[in-house]
Amino acid sequence: MPKAFDEFVQAQLQELKEQGLYRKLRILGGEQGPRTNIDGREVINLSSNNYLGLTTHPKLREAAKAAIDRYGVGAGAVRTIIGTMDIHEELERKLAAFKHTEATLVLQSGFTANAAALGPILSDGDLVISDELNHASIIDGIRLTKAARKVYKHNDTDDLERVLESTRGQYRNTLIVTDGVFSMDGDIAPLPRIAELAQAFEAITMVDDAHASGVLGPHGSGTVHHFGLEKIWNISIGTLSKAIGAVGGYVASSQALRELMEHRARPFLFSTAHPPSVTATCIAAIDLLQTDEGQALIDRMWENARFFKQKLQELGFNTGISQTPITPVIVGEAAKAMQFSDQLFTNGVFAQGIAFPTVARDKGRVRTIVTAAHRRSDLEEALNIFEHVGREMRLI
Ligand SMILES: *Cc1c(COP(=O)(O)O)cnc(C)c1O
């Protein structure tokens, strides 16, 4: 390695350490579950996106194994050459029914799904207007296009309207894009007002429902259906990596847009299709969500979320503006948030500490996500630990 390069890497690491941003990866010693082994310690896990507990569901395990026996372990090519198997198309049909759209296109991840949707529709002469707290994969997806970009204040539709007014008539296509549920605060985007503004200004609407698919709306269909906007909303992104329990992402849209993405979406054209086991797992998950068992999992997750949020508030913690199973416990400066997370861990709860620059300087927090798989007793024990550590650190 050239010496100057080595020094550059070391200096970058040193800078992270000085800013308190350097961290080691936590290691799971077993399944992703509500109680699990993290770094050799048995703890209550409040940090996974495994909303419905599907990562270990018996039907999904069976589906993955059967697909390996029938199709092998890999797709063997990109979708556009010879990597499209019948089960890839079956999953896409099922996802379209799940999302109430004409079509869907599945990508390797939610991350690449954003680039797949944005690339083909935005170019020179177009404008994208993005919520300031949108996910990194939306931001990167936008950066890969030549469109002009503007940012509106988080969930502030008056500010969005101001941007739409000030840019009216200057661009060919205008796209408004937002997360459906924001991952740091657990708040929901105001899609009904966004849809109204989009109609008034003839803009295209896109929502990234990574934290809403399997969580909000009937059978977990997402924010668009939650708000009853399926007739007018244009594009939604979903992930298969969070509530669905496996990995992958998709774009739900019109059939015509799907066909355009088949020809132009670079992650679709230049990266290999999912292995059949992943696809079969996702089919089993989407089938499960349509059943009473699936709806019961969603209901249990919401019951758990409401219980946990209310009890945290009763203890005197600041849970911010959350409306979903993502509940932040806001404590202030970065060091305090990290110390809180460490103390919780020592006492038997894993809740990730999150601080500046991911959130505002004075809004350092631990973030909790409860799932359908948590038992009431897990949550009660976690609350006792929150209370104990919170008092010790004089947070409550
Ligand atoms: C997690 C997340 C993604 C990435 O999804 P993956 O399937 O993990 O790649 C994209 N967008 C948002 C809003 C997310 O929260």
XYZ file of C-alpha atoms and ligand atoms in Angstrom:
411
model
C 0.000 0.000 0.000
C 1.405 3.479 -0.766
C 2.501 5.095 2.524
C 0.493 8.261 1.902
C -2.653 6.198 1.363
C -2.130 4.242 4.571
C -1.681 7.530 6.439
C -4.855 8.868 4.864
C -6.874 5.857 6.059
C -5.382 6.080 9.566
C -6.123 9.806 9.746
C -9.746 9.225 8.748
C -10.135 6.605 11.478
C -8.479 8.914 13.999
C -10.906 11.680 13.080
C -13.865 9.336 13.665
C -12.446 8.434 17.076
C -11.968 12.077 18.024
C -15.558 12.849 17.038
C -16.809 9.901 19.090
C -18.200 8.299 15.928
C -15.914 5.269 15.775
C -17.654 2.014 16.686
C -17.213 -1.721 16.586
C -19.786 -3.983 14.983
C -22.061 -5.793 17.402
C -22.064 -9.529 16.744
C -25.178 -11.702 16.934
C -24.361 -15.175 18.197
C -27.603 -16.712 16.958
C -30.951 -15.894 15.371
C -32.299 -12.385 14.975
C -34.907 -12.542 17.722
C -36.502 -10.577 20.578
C -34.027 -12.045 23.054
C -30.718 -12.927 21.595
C -27.013 -13.269 22.129
C -25.177 -10.052 21.292
C -21.409 -9.900 21.854
C -21.687 -12.974 24.067
C -24.404 -11.550 26.327
C -28.087 -12.605 26.468
C -30.098 -9.419 26.020
C -33.533 -8.135 25.052
C -33.136 -6.890 21.494
C -34.848 -3.553 20.780
C -32.939 -2.638 17.649
C -33.894 -4.928 14.796
C -36.212 -4.132 11.887
C -37.650 -7.623 12.161
C -41.074 -6.072 12.889
C -43.123 -9.237 12.582
C -40.539 -11.772 13.710
C -40.466 -13.273 10.215
C -36.679 -13.820 10.085
C -37.225 -17.118 11.911
C -40.773 -18.054 10.860
C -41.095 -21.811 10.146
C -43.051 -21.296 6.895
C -40.358 -18.980 5.549
C -37.555 -21.355 6.492
C -39.402 -24.192 4.728
C -39.977 -22.100 1.603
C -36.289 -21.203 1.391
C -35.192 -24.826 1.760
C -37.698 -26.117 -0.809
C -36.553 -23.468 -3.313
C -32.923 -24.525 -2.908
C -33.905 -28.134 -3.670
C -35.958 -27.144 -6.693
C -33.893 -24.284 -8.201
C -30.423 -24.401 -6.637
C -28.717 -21.565 -4.795
C -28.247 -18.834 -7.396
C -30.041 -17.131 -10.284
C -26.892 -17.283 -12.410
C -27.389 -14.074 -14.381
C -28.856 -10.603 -14.333
C -32.600 -10.477 -14.865
C -32.301 -9.089 -18.406
C -30.077 -11.903 -19.665
C -31.255 -15.230 -18.243
C -31.620 -14.599 -14.495
C -35.415 -14.187 -14.432
C -36.962 -17.321 -12.938
C -40.691 -18.017 -12.804
C -40.639 -17.379 -9.050
C -39.186 -13.874 -9.563
C -42.234 -13.013 -11.651
C -44.550 -14.736 -9.184
C -43.176 -12.593 -6.355
C -43.662 -9.453 -8.439
C -47.304 -10.336 -9.170
C -47.933 -10.971 -5.490
C -46.248 -7.724 -4.475
C -48.379 -5.799 -6.994
C -51.533 -7.257 -5.443
C -50.139 -6.480 -1.957
C -49.427 -2.875 -2.954
C -52.571 -2.378 -5.089
C -50.500 -1.278 -8.080
C -50.407 -2.510 -11.687
C -46.879 -3.821 -11.375
C -43.771 -4.133 -9.251
C -40.114 -4.696 -10.032
C -37.909 -6.443 -7.466
C -34.309 -5.334 -6.883
C -31.462 -6.693 -4.792
C -32.212 -4.348 -1.896
C -34.283 -1.390 -0.815
C -31.154 0.665 -1.283
C -30.852 -0.218 -4.969
C -34.627 0.061 -5.500
C -34.381 3.829 -5.012
C -31.685 4.171 -7.660
C -33.694 1.864 -9.938
C -36.784 4.066 -9.703
C -35.100 7.472 -9.821
C -32.544 6.855 -12.592
C -34.948 6.154 -15.465
C -37.338 9.034 -14.714
C -35.047 11.953 -13.857
C -32.670 13.721 -16.186
C -31.531 17.174 -17.315
C -34.450 19.544 -17.155
C -36.289 17.663 -14.385
C -36.603 18.609 -10.718
C -36.725 16.440 -7.627
C -37.996 17.856 -4.329
C -36.936 15.794 -1.323
C -37.735 15.844 2.417
C -34.634 16.963 4.343
C -34.633 13.768 6.439
C -34.975 11.305 3.552
C -32.975 8.080 3.701
C -29.418 7.931 2.346
C -30.483 5.622 -0.495
C -32.915 8.255 -1.798
C -30.212 10.917 -1.586
C -27.705 8.720 -3.408
C -30.319 7.690 -5.976
C -30.946 11.371 -6.701
C -27.211 12.087 -6.928
C -26.914 9.520 -9.721
C -29.311 11.553 -11.877
C -28.824 14.856 -13.680
C -32.001 16.378 -12.281
C -32.043 19.659 -10.355
C -32.714 19.130 -6.658
C -34.413 21.032 -3.868
C -35.009 20.074 -0.250
C -38.072 20.938 1.852
C -38.198 21.105 5.634
C -39.028 17.807 7.295
C -42.735 16.932 6.870
C -43.449 20.639 6.253
C -45.956 20.778 3.398
C -46.079 24.592 3.524
C -42.387 24.605 2.739
C -42.978 22.020 -0.011
C -45.681 24.274 -1.467
C -43.262 27.216 -1.384
C -40.709 25.194 -3.376
C -43.383 24.078 -5.860
C -44.534 27.705 -6.292
C -41.036 29.037 -6.812
C -40.171 26.423 -9.443
C -43.485 26.266 -11.293
C -43.134 25.980 -15.063
C -39.339 25.770 -14.991
C -38.873 22.008 -15.338
C -40.200 19.181 -17.502
C -41.044 16.690 -14.738
C -41.144 17.464 -11.015
C -40.928 14.576 -8.560
C -41.728 14.825 -4.855
C -40.070 12.102 -2.790
C -40.371 11.231 0.892
C -39.828 8.399 3.326
C -43.191 6.932 4.415
C -42.081 6.394 8.017
C -38.930 8.199 9.149
C -36.464 5.860 10.751
C -35.047 8.130 13.455
C -38.263 9.622 14.892
C -40.870 7.071 13.811
C -43.139 9.791 12.407
C -45.317 9.338 9.296
C -45.088 11.523 6.174
C -48.163 13.664 5.411
C -48.968 11.848 2.167
C -52.547 13.177 1.735
C -51.360 16.819 1.607
C -48.358 15.869 -0.547
C -50.737 14.142 -2.993
C -52.976 17.241 -3.094
C -50.042 19.534 -3.817
C -48.739 17.117 -6.436
C -52.092 17.185 -8.221
C -52.248 20.983 -8.074
C -48.703 21.367 -9.452
C -48.741 18.302 -11.737
C -45.879 16.667 -9.883
C -45.049 12.960 -9.594
C -45.264 11.344 -6.132
C -42.853 8.778 -4.717
C -42.697 7.312 -1.201
C -40.086 5.000 0.286
C -42.047 2.680 2.545
C -39.147 0.653 3.944
C -40.326 1.097 7.544
C -44.042 1.026 6.643
C -44.388 -2.113 4.514
C -45.651 -4.907 6.744
C -46.324 -2.281 9.426
C -48.931 0.298 8.317
C -52.135 -0.152 6.323
C -54.388 -3.203 5.950
C -52.256 -6.386 5.985
C -49.191 -4.143 6.147
C -49.604 -2.766 2.623
C -47.937 0.544 3.556
C -48.572 4.262 3.916
C -50.301 4.789 0.542
C -53.054 2.320 1.401
C -53.050 3.475 5.043
C -54.133 6.902 3.760
C -56.395 5.489 0.993
C -54.329 7.110 -1.781
C -53.732 4.054 -3.960
C -55.744 5.526 -6.882
C -53.617 8.666 -7.150
C -50.177 7.881 -5.719
C -47.545 7.179 -8.394
C -44.551 5.253 -7.056
C -43.751 3.404 -3.838
C -40.583 1.690 -2.802
C -40.697 -1.249 -0.447
C -38.067 -3.339 1.202
C -38.055 -7.093 1.691
C -35.307 -6.708 4.305
C -37.261 -5.321 7.263
C -40.768 -6.600 8.147
C -40.627 -9.174 5.337
C -37.628 -10.729 7.046
C -35.282 -11.596 4.152
C -33.529 -9.147 1.816
C -34.463 -7.133 -1.259
C -36.440 -4.152 -2.415
C -39.061 -3.312 -4.999
C -40.613 -0.479 -6.929
C -44.426 -0.539 -7.078
C -45.774 1.487 -9.981
C -47.660 1.420 -13.268
C -46.936 -1.374 -15.746
C -45.441 1.179 -18.151
C -42.959 2.444 -15.572
C -41.989 -1.133 -14.763
C -41.244 -1.713 -18.455
C -39.139 1.442 -18.587
C -37.169 0.304 -15.521
C -36.624 -3.112 -17.142
C -34.758 -1.255 -19.879
C -33.134 1.588 -17.966
C -32.737 0.827 -14.254
C -29.025 0.242 -13.797
C -29.221 -1.954 -10.657
C -31.696 -4.144 -12.578
C -29.561 -4.315 -15.723
C -26.145 -4.760 -14.171
C -26.552 -6.740 -10.955
C -27.610 -10.360 -10.564
C -31.120 -11.398 -9.532
C -31.982 -12.712 -6.090
C -31.147 -16.313 -5.325
C -34.313 -18.439 -5.533
C -34.291 -19.114 -1.783
C -34.668 -15.392 -1.072
C -37.444 -15.028 -3.636
C -39.333 -18.038 -2.252
C -38.948 -16.696 1.288
C -40.461 -13.378 0.231
C -43.372 -15.113 -1.549
C -44.083 -17.056 1.641
C -43.943 -13.820 3.670
C -46.329 -11.932 1.372
C -48.716 -14.932 1.376
C -48.543 -14.991 5.177
C -49.360 -11.272 5.449
C -52.655 -11.856 3.610
C -53.796 -14.449 6.158
C -55.380 -13.999 9.584
C -52.085 -15.143 11.089
C -50.267 -12.335 9.284
C -52.773 -9.699 10.359
C -52.560 -11.038 13.924
C -48.778 -10.527 13.886
C -49.256 -6.938 12.733
C -51.874 -6.366 15.439
C -49.599 -7.827 18.118
C -46.700 -5.625 16.991
C -48.934 -2.540 17.311
C -50.208 -3.622 20.736
C -46.623 -4.102 21.869
C -45.605 -0.751 20.392
C -48.443 1.148 22.096
C -47.779 -0.540 25.431
C -44.046 0.131 25.322
C -44.368 3.750 24.177
C -46.986 4.558 26.803
C -44.979 2.989 29.626
C -41.820 4.864 28.584
C -43.814 8.098 28.654
C -45.285 7.243 32.068
C -41.739 6.754 33.352
C -41.037 10.311 32.225
C -38.905 9.652 29.132
C -39.077 11.919 26.083
C -40.269 9.752 23.173
C -40.509 12.615 20.687
C -43.098 12.561 17.905
C -43.230 8.845 17.113
C -46.440 7.401 15.626
C -45.112 3.927 14.849
C -43.258 0.983 16.461
C -40.031 3.026 16.146
C -39.774 4.850 19.478
C -36.799 7.117 20.197
C -35.867 7.851 23.796
C -34.322 11.308 23.492
C -31.745 12.233 26.122
C -29.697 15.130 24.668
C -26.011 15.307 23.889
C -24.163 12.570 21.994
C -22.034 11.297 24.861
C -25.081 10.902 27.090
C -26.959 8.948 24.406
C -24.026 6.583 23.934
C -23.579 6.142 27.690
C -27.306 5.417 28.045
C -27.104 2.741 25.338
C -23.999 1.209 26.982
C -25.615 1.125 30.437
C -28.780 -0.436 29.048
C -26.649 -3.094 27.395
C -24.751 -3.849 30.601
C -28.117 -4.291 32.296
C -29.549 -6.557 29.573
C -31.162 -4.418 26.836
C -29.766 -3.648 23.429
C -31.045 -0.284 22.114
C -28.808 1.475 19.604
C -27.474 4.911 20.584
C -27.860 7.520 17.831
C -26.304 10.972 17.912
C -25.142 13.935 15.843
C -24.716 14.061 12.832
C -27.444 11.440 12.273
C -29.799 13.509 14.462
C -29.608 17.112 15.763
C -26.872 17.887 18.334
C -29.287 18.189 21.254
C -31.460 15.229 20.170
C -29.120 12.304 20.922
C -31.144 9.214 21.723
C -31.434 5.515 21.941
C -33.814 4.153 19.343
C -36.138 1.279 20.172
C -38.148 -0.931 17.845
C -40.546 -3.445 19.342
C -41.734 -6.368 17.265
C -44.558 -8.884 17.203
C -42.103 -11.430 18.563
C -41.564 -9.638 21.879
C -43.594 -11.108 24.721
C -45.192 -8.768 27.224
C -42.734 -10.079 29.824
C -39.767 -9.102 27.588
C -41.111 -5.563 27.359
C -41.829 -5.344 31.087
C -38.299 -6.460 31.883
C -36.897 -3.959 29.375
C -38.977 -1.178 30.962
C -37.613 -2.045 34.402
C -34.100 -1.755 33.002
C -34.922 1.574 31.327
C -36.290 2.843 34.631
C -33.286 1.667 36.632
C -30.680 3.079 34.220
C -32.734 6.235 33.622
C -32.821 7.005 37.345
C -29.166 6.184 37.822
C -28.238 8.577 34.990
C -30.785 11.168 36.257
C -32.645 11.132 32.933
C -35.978 10.731 34.720
C -33.704 0.470 5.401
C -34.096 1.445 4.358
C -33.713 1.267 3.036
C -32.776 0.176 2.619
O -33.428 -1.043 2.522
P -32.542 -2.360 2.359
O -33.511 -3.348 1.816
O -32.002 -2.688 3.703
O -31.460 -2.042 1.386
C -34.163 2.162 2.082
N -34.958 3.190 2.431
C -35.347 3.411 3.705
C -36.247 4.552 4.018
C -34.920 2.544 4.717
O -35.304 2.745 5.978
